[in-house]
């Protein structure tokens, strides 16, 4: 009986770990705040064990600024990479780091940490 319980716990742990790293986690998208009578837009992204919000919606054609605030001390989240935009920047811990984002083209743009373990998405529409 003990072996069955240990096997059952091991299976539950494996499923939980798989869900944590590879599961499709849905989080409500955040729309950037328009400033200066709609002349620019800005959103703050907290970096702490991932990105929050992990999905950001920007308005096409309005200059955008993504403000990353990294609380997490891990080296994995030291960098943020937007491969399609050629952005690869270091995020200092406990400081706001601003990244200008090109919104001239509509689309979905993925971003990730330097080790490609934590992901987010910017939707321009």
Short mmCIF file of N, CA and C in Angstrom, two decimals, residues 26-123:
data_model
loop_
_atom_site.label_atom_id
_atom_site.label_comp_id
_atom_site.label_asym_id
_atom_site.label_seq_id
_atom_site.Cartn_x
_atom_site.Cartn_y
_atom_site.Cartn_z
N UNK A 26 -3.76 31.14 -18.59
CA UNK A 26 -4.50 32.29 -19.10
C UNK A 26 -4.51 33.40 -18.05
N UNK A 27 -4.13 34.55 -18.46
CA UNK A 27 -4.22 35.72 -17.60
C UNK A 27 -4.90 36.81 -18.41
N UNK A 28 -5.69 37.57 -17.75
CA UNK A 28 -6.40 38.63 -18.43
C UNK A 28 -5.40 39.64 -19.00
N UNK A 29 -5.59 39.99 -20.25
CA UNK A 29 -4.71 40.97 -20.90
C UNK A 29 -4.94 42.35 -20.31
N UNK A 30 -3.87 43.13 -20.24
CA UNK A 30 -3.97 44.51 -19.75
C UNK A 30 -3.77 45.46 -20.92
N UNK A 31 -4.69 46.39 -21.06
CA UNK A 31 -4.57 47.41 -22.10
C UNK A 31 -3.78 48.58 -21.54
N UNK A 32 -2.83 49.06 -22.32
CA UNK A 32 -1.98 50.16 -21.87
C UNK A 32 -2.81 51.43 -21.67
N UNK A 33 -2.37 52.23 -20.74
CA UNK A 33 -3.04 53.49 -20.43
C UNK A 33 -2.57 54.56 -21.43
N UNK A 34 -3.53 55.26 -22.02
CA UNK A 34 -3.19 56.35 -22.94
C UNK A 34 -2.95 57.62 -22.14
N UNK A 35 -1.88 58.35 -22.49
CA UNK A 35 -1.51 59.59 -21.80
C UNK A 35 -1.51 60.74 -22.79
N UNK A 36 -1.47 61.95 -22.25
CA UNK A 36 -1.35 63.16 -23.07
C UNK A 36 -2.39 63.21 -24.19
N UNK A 37 -3.63 63.03 -23.84
CA UNK A 37 -4.72 63.05 -24.82
C UNK A 37 -4.51 62.02 -25.93
N UNK A 38 -4.03 60.85 -25.56
CA UNK A 38 -3.86 59.78 -26.53
C UNK A 38 -2.60 59.87 -27.37
N UNK A 39 -1.65 60.72 -26.95
CA UNK A 39 -0.42 60.90 -27.73
C UNK A 39 0.62 59.80 -27.45
N UNK A 40 0.54 59.15 -26.31
CA UNK A 40 1.42 58.03 -26.03
C UNK A 40 0.72 57.08 -25.06
N UNK A 41 1.32 55.93 -24.89
CA UNK A 41 0.73 54.92 -24.01
C UNK A 41 1.83 54.26 -23.19
N UNK A 42 1.43 53.80 -22.01
CA UNK A 42 2.42 53.26 -21.08
C UNK A 42 1.79 52.14 -20.27
N UNK A 43 2.59 51.15 -19.97
CA UNK A 43 2.12 50.08 -19.08
C UNK A 43 3.30 49.64 -18.21
N UNK A 44 2.98 49.33 -16.97
CA UNK A 44 4.01 48.87 -16.03
C UNK A 44 3.89 47.35 -15.91
N UNK A 45 5.02 46.69 -16.02
CA UNK A 45 5.08 45.23 -15.95
C UNK A 45 5.95 44.84 -14.78
N UNK A 46 5.38 44.13 -13.83
CA UNK A 46 6.15 43.68 -12.67
C UNK A 46 6.81 42.35 -13.00
N UNK A 47 8.08 42.26 -12.69
CA UNK A 47 8.85 41.04 -12.96
C UNK A 47 9.17 40.40 -11.62
N UNK A 48 8.42 39.36 -11.32
CA UNK A 48 8.60 38.69 -10.03
C UNK A 48 8.10 37.25 -10.17
N UNK A 49 9.00 36.36 -10.51
CA UNK A 49 8.60 34.98 -10.78
C UNK A 49 7.85 34.85 -12.09
N UNK A 50 7.99 35.79 -12.96
CA UNK A 50 7.29 35.86 -14.24
C UNK A 50 6.95 37.31 -14.53
N UNK A 51 6.07 37.52 -15.48
CA UNK A 51 5.68 38.88 -15.86
C UNK A 51 4.21 39.10 -15.51
N UNK A 52 3.92 40.22 -14.89
CA UNK A 52 2.55 40.54 -14.55
C UNK A 52 2.26 42.00 -14.89
N UNK A 53 1.40 42.26 -15.83
CA UNK A 53 0.66 41.30 -16.65
C UNK A 53 1.58 40.65 -17.68
N UNK A 54 1.19 39.47 -18.09
CA UNK A 54 2.01 38.78 -19.09
C UNK A 54 1.50 39.04 -20.51
N UNK A 55 0.30 39.59 -20.62
CA UNK A 55 -0.24 39.96 -21.93
C UNK A 55 -0.64 41.43 -21.89
N UNK A 56 -0.06 42.19 -22.81
CA UNK A 56 -0.29 43.64 -22.86
C UNK A 56 -0.88 43.99 -24.22
N UNK A 57 -1.89 44.82 -24.22
CA UNK A 57 -2.51 45.25 -25.47
C UNK A 57 -2.17 46.73 -25.68
N UNK A 58 -1.59 47.02 -26.86
CA UNK A 58 -1.22 48.39 -27.22
C UNK A 58 -2.02 48.83 -28.43
N UNK A 59 -2.22 50.12 -28.50
CA UNK A 59 -2.94 50.68 -29.65
C UNK A 59 -1.94 50.94 -30.77
N UNK A 60 -2.28 50.47 -31.96
CA UNK A 60 -1.41 50.62 -33.12
C UNK A 60 -1.21 52.11 -33.45
N UNK A 61 0.04 52.45 -33.74
CA UNK A 61 0.37 53.80 -34.20
C UNK A 61 0.58 54.81 -33.08
N UNK A 62 0.36 54.43 -31.85
CA UNK A 62 0.58 55.34 -30.71
C UNK A 62 1.88 54.93 -30.03
N UNK A 63 2.85 55.85 -29.91
CA UNK A 63 4.12 55.48 -29.26
C UNK A 63 3.88 54.84 -27.88
N UNK A 64 4.63 53.78 -27.62
CA UNK A 64 4.40 53.02 -26.39
C UNK A 64 5.69 52.87 -25.60
N UNK A 65 5.50 52.83 -24.30
CA UNK A 65 6.61 52.62 -23.38
C UNK A 65 6.22 51.50 -22.42
N UNK A 66 7.07 50.48 -22.36
CA UNK A 66 6.86 49.38 -21.43
C UNK A 66 7.80 49.61 -20.25
N UNK A 67 7.21 49.73 -19.06
CA UNK A 67 8.01 49.97 -17.86
C UNK A 67 8.13 48.67 -17.08
N UNK A 68 9.32 48.09 -17.13
CA UNK A 68 9.57 46.86 -16.40
C UNK A 68 10.12 47.18 -15.02
N UNK A 69 9.55 46.55 -14.01
CA UNK A 69 10.07 46.71 -12.65
C UNK A 69 10.38 45.30 -12.12
N UNK A 70 11.66 45.00 -12.04
CA UNK A 70 12.08 43.65 -11.63
C UNK A 70 12.32 43.59 -10.13
N UNK A 71 11.52 42.77 -9.46
CA UNK A 71 11.72 42.51 -8.04
C UNK A 71 12.51 41.22 -7.82
N UNK A 72 12.36 40.31 -8.78
CA UNK A 72 12.93 38.97 -8.66
C UNK A 72 14.47 39.02 -8.76
N UNK A 73 15.17 38.42 -7.80
CA UNK A 73 16.64 38.47 -7.85
C UNK A 73 17.27 37.42 -8.76
N UNK A 74 16.48 36.52 -9.32
CA UNK A 74 17.08 35.43 -10.10
C UNK A 74 17.71 35.95 -11.39
N UNK A 75 18.77 35.27 -11.78
CA UNK A 75 19.48 35.69 -12.99
C UNK A 75 18.66 35.43 -14.25
N UNK A 76 17.74 34.49 -14.18
CA UNK A 76 16.90 34.18 -15.35
C UNK A 76 16.12 35.41 -15.80
N UNK A 77 15.62 36.18 -14.86
CA UNK A 77 14.78 37.33 -15.20
C UNK A 77 15.56 38.64 -15.28
N UNK A 78 16.89 38.55 -15.33
CA UNK A 78 17.72 39.75 -15.46
C UNK A 78 17.53 40.43 -16.80
N UNK A 79 17.18 39.65 -17.79
CA UNK A 79 17.05 40.20 -19.15
C UNK A 79 15.65 39.97 -19.67
N UNK A 80 15.24 40.86 -20.56
CA UNK A 80 14.00 40.65 -21.30
C UNK A 80 14.36 40.72 -22.79
N UNK A 81 13.79 39.78 -23.55
CA UNK A 81 14.13 39.66 -24.96
C UNK A 81 12.85 39.68 -25.80
N UNK A 82 12.83 40.61 -26.75
CA UNK A 82 11.78 40.66 -27.78
C UNK A 82 12.48 40.29 -29.08
N UNK A 83 12.47 39.03 -29.47
CA UNK A 83 13.28 38.60 -30.63
C UNK A 83 12.89 39.29 -31.93
N UNK A 84 11.61 39.53 -32.13
CA UNK A 84 11.17 40.13 -33.41
C UNK A 84 11.53 41.60 -33.51
N UNK A 85 11.71 42.28 -32.38
CA UNK A 85 12.08 43.69 -32.39
C UNK A 85 13.57 43.89 -32.19
N UNK A 86 14.30 42.84 -31.94
CA UNK A 86 15.74 42.96 -31.69
C UNK A 86 16.05 43.62 -30.36
N UNK A 87 15.13 43.50 -29.42
CA UNK A 87 15.33 44.08 -28.09
C UNK A 87 15.85 42.99 -27.17
N UNK A 88 16.95 43.28 -26.49
CA UNK A 88 17.54 42.37 -25.50
C UNK A 88 18.17 43.25 -24.45
N UNK A 89 17.44 43.50 -23.38
CA UNK A 89 17.91 44.48 -22.40
C UNK A 89 17.96 43.89 -21.00
N UNK A 90 18.90 44.42 -20.23
CA UNK A 90 19.06 44.03 -18.84
C UNK A 90 18.06 44.80 -18.00
N UNK A 91 17.44 44.12 -17.05
CA UNK A 91 16.49 44.75 -16.14
C UNK A 91 17.13 44.85 -14.76
N UNK A 92 17.49 46.06 -14.34
CA UNK A 92 18.09 46.19 -13.01
C UNK A 92 17.06 45.86 -11.93
N UNK A 93 17.53 45.24 -10.86
CA UNK A 93 16.62 44.85 -9.78
C UNK A 93 16.18 46.07 -8.99
N UNK A 94 14.89 46.09 -8.64
CA UNK A 94 14.27 47.15 -7.84
C UNK A 94 14.40 48.54 -8.46
N UNK A 95 14.43 48.57 -9.78
CA UNK A 95 14.45 49.84 -10.50
C UNK A 95 13.53 49.73 -11.71
N UNK A 96 12.97 50.85 -12.07
CA UNK A 96 12.13 50.90 -13.25
C UNK A 96 13.02 50.98 -14.49
N UNK A 97 12.73 50.14 -15.48
CA UNK A 97 13.48 50.16 -16.73
C UNK A 97 12.49 50.33 -17.88
N UNK A 98 12.65 51.39 -18.65
CA UNK A 98 11.71 51.71 -19.71
C UNK A 98 12.22 51.21 -21.06
N UNK A 99 11.32 50.61 -21.80
CA UNK A 99 11.63 50.14 -23.15
C UNK A 99 10.60 50.73 -24.10
N UNK A 100 11.11 51.43 -25.11
CA UNK A 100 10.24 51.97 -26.16
C UNK A 100 9.84 50.82 -27.07
N UNK A 101 8.56 50.75 -27.40
CA UNK A 101 8.07 49.65 -28.22
C UNK A 101 7.43 50.20 -29.49
N UNK A 102 7.85 49.69 -30.64
CA UNK A 102 7.33 50.14 -31.93
C UNK A 102 5.93 49.57 -32.15
N UNK A 103 4.96 50.46 -32.31
CA UNK A 103 3.58 50.02 -32.52
C UNK A 103 3.10 50.31 -33.95
N UNK A 104 4.03 50.47 -34.86
CA UNK A 104 3.62 50.80 -36.24
C UNK A 104 2.98 49.62 -36.97
N UNK A 105 3.24 48.41 -36.54
CA UNK A 105 2.69 47.22 -37.18
C UNK A 105 1.81 46.46 -36.19
N UNK A 106 0.59 46.15 -36.59
CA UNK A 106 -0.28 45.33 -35.76
C UNK A 106 0.25 43.91 -35.71
N UNK A 107 -0.01 43.23 -34.61
CA UNK A 107 0.42 41.84 -34.50
C UNK A 107 0.63 41.43 -33.06
N UNK A 108 1.06 40.20 -32.90
CA UNK A 108 1.35 39.67 -31.57
C UNK A 108 2.85 39.44 -31.49
N UNK A 109 3.45 39.95 -30.45
CA UNK A 109 4.90 39.88 -30.29
C UNK A 109 5.23 39.23 -28.95
N UNK A 110 5.93 38.14 -29.01
CA UNK A 110 6.31 37.40 -27.81
C UNK A 110 7.54 38.03 -27.19
N UNK A 111 7.63 37.94 -25.87
CA UNK A 111 8.87 38.27 -25.19
C UNK A 111 9.15 37.23 -24.12
N UNK A 112 10.39 37.17 -23.70
CA UNK A 112 10.77 36.13 -22.73
C UNK A 112 11.96 36.62 -21.92
N UNK A 113 12.23 35.88 -20.88
CA UNK A 113 13.41 36.17 -20.07
C UNK A 113 14.65 35.71 -20.84
N UNK A 114 15.81 36.01 -20.30
CA UNK A 114 17.05 35.66 -20.98
C UNK A 114 17.25 34.18 -21.18
N UNK A 115 16.64 33.35 -20.35
CA UNK A 115 16.78 31.90 -20.48
C UNK A 115 15.58 31.27 -21.19
N UNK A 116 14.67 32.10 -21.66
CA UNK A 116 13.48 31.67 -22.39
C UNK A 116 12.58 30.74 -21.56
N UNK A 117 12.53 30.99 -20.26
CA UNK A 117 11.69 30.17 -19.39
C UNK A 117 10.37 30.87 -19.05
N UNK A 118 10.39 32.18 -18.93
CA UNK A 118 9.18 32.94 -18.62
C UNK A 118 8.82 33.76 -19.85
N UNK A 119 7.52 33.78 -20.16
CA UNK A 119 7.09 34.40 -21.41
C UNK A 119 5.98 35.41 -21.18
N UNK A 120 5.88 36.31 -22.14
CA UNK A 120 4.80 37.28 -22.18
C UNK A 120 4.50 37.61 -23.62
N UNK A 121 3.48 38.47 -23.80
CA UNK A 121 3.07 38.78 -25.17
C UNK A 121 2.56 40.21 -25.21
N UNK A 122 2.95 40.91 -26.28
CA UNK A 122 2.41 42.24 -26.56
C UNK A 122 1.55 42.12 -27.81
N UNK A 123 0.32 42.59 -27.68
CA UNK A 123 -0.60 42.57 -28.82
C UNK A 123 -0.80 44.02 -29.26
#
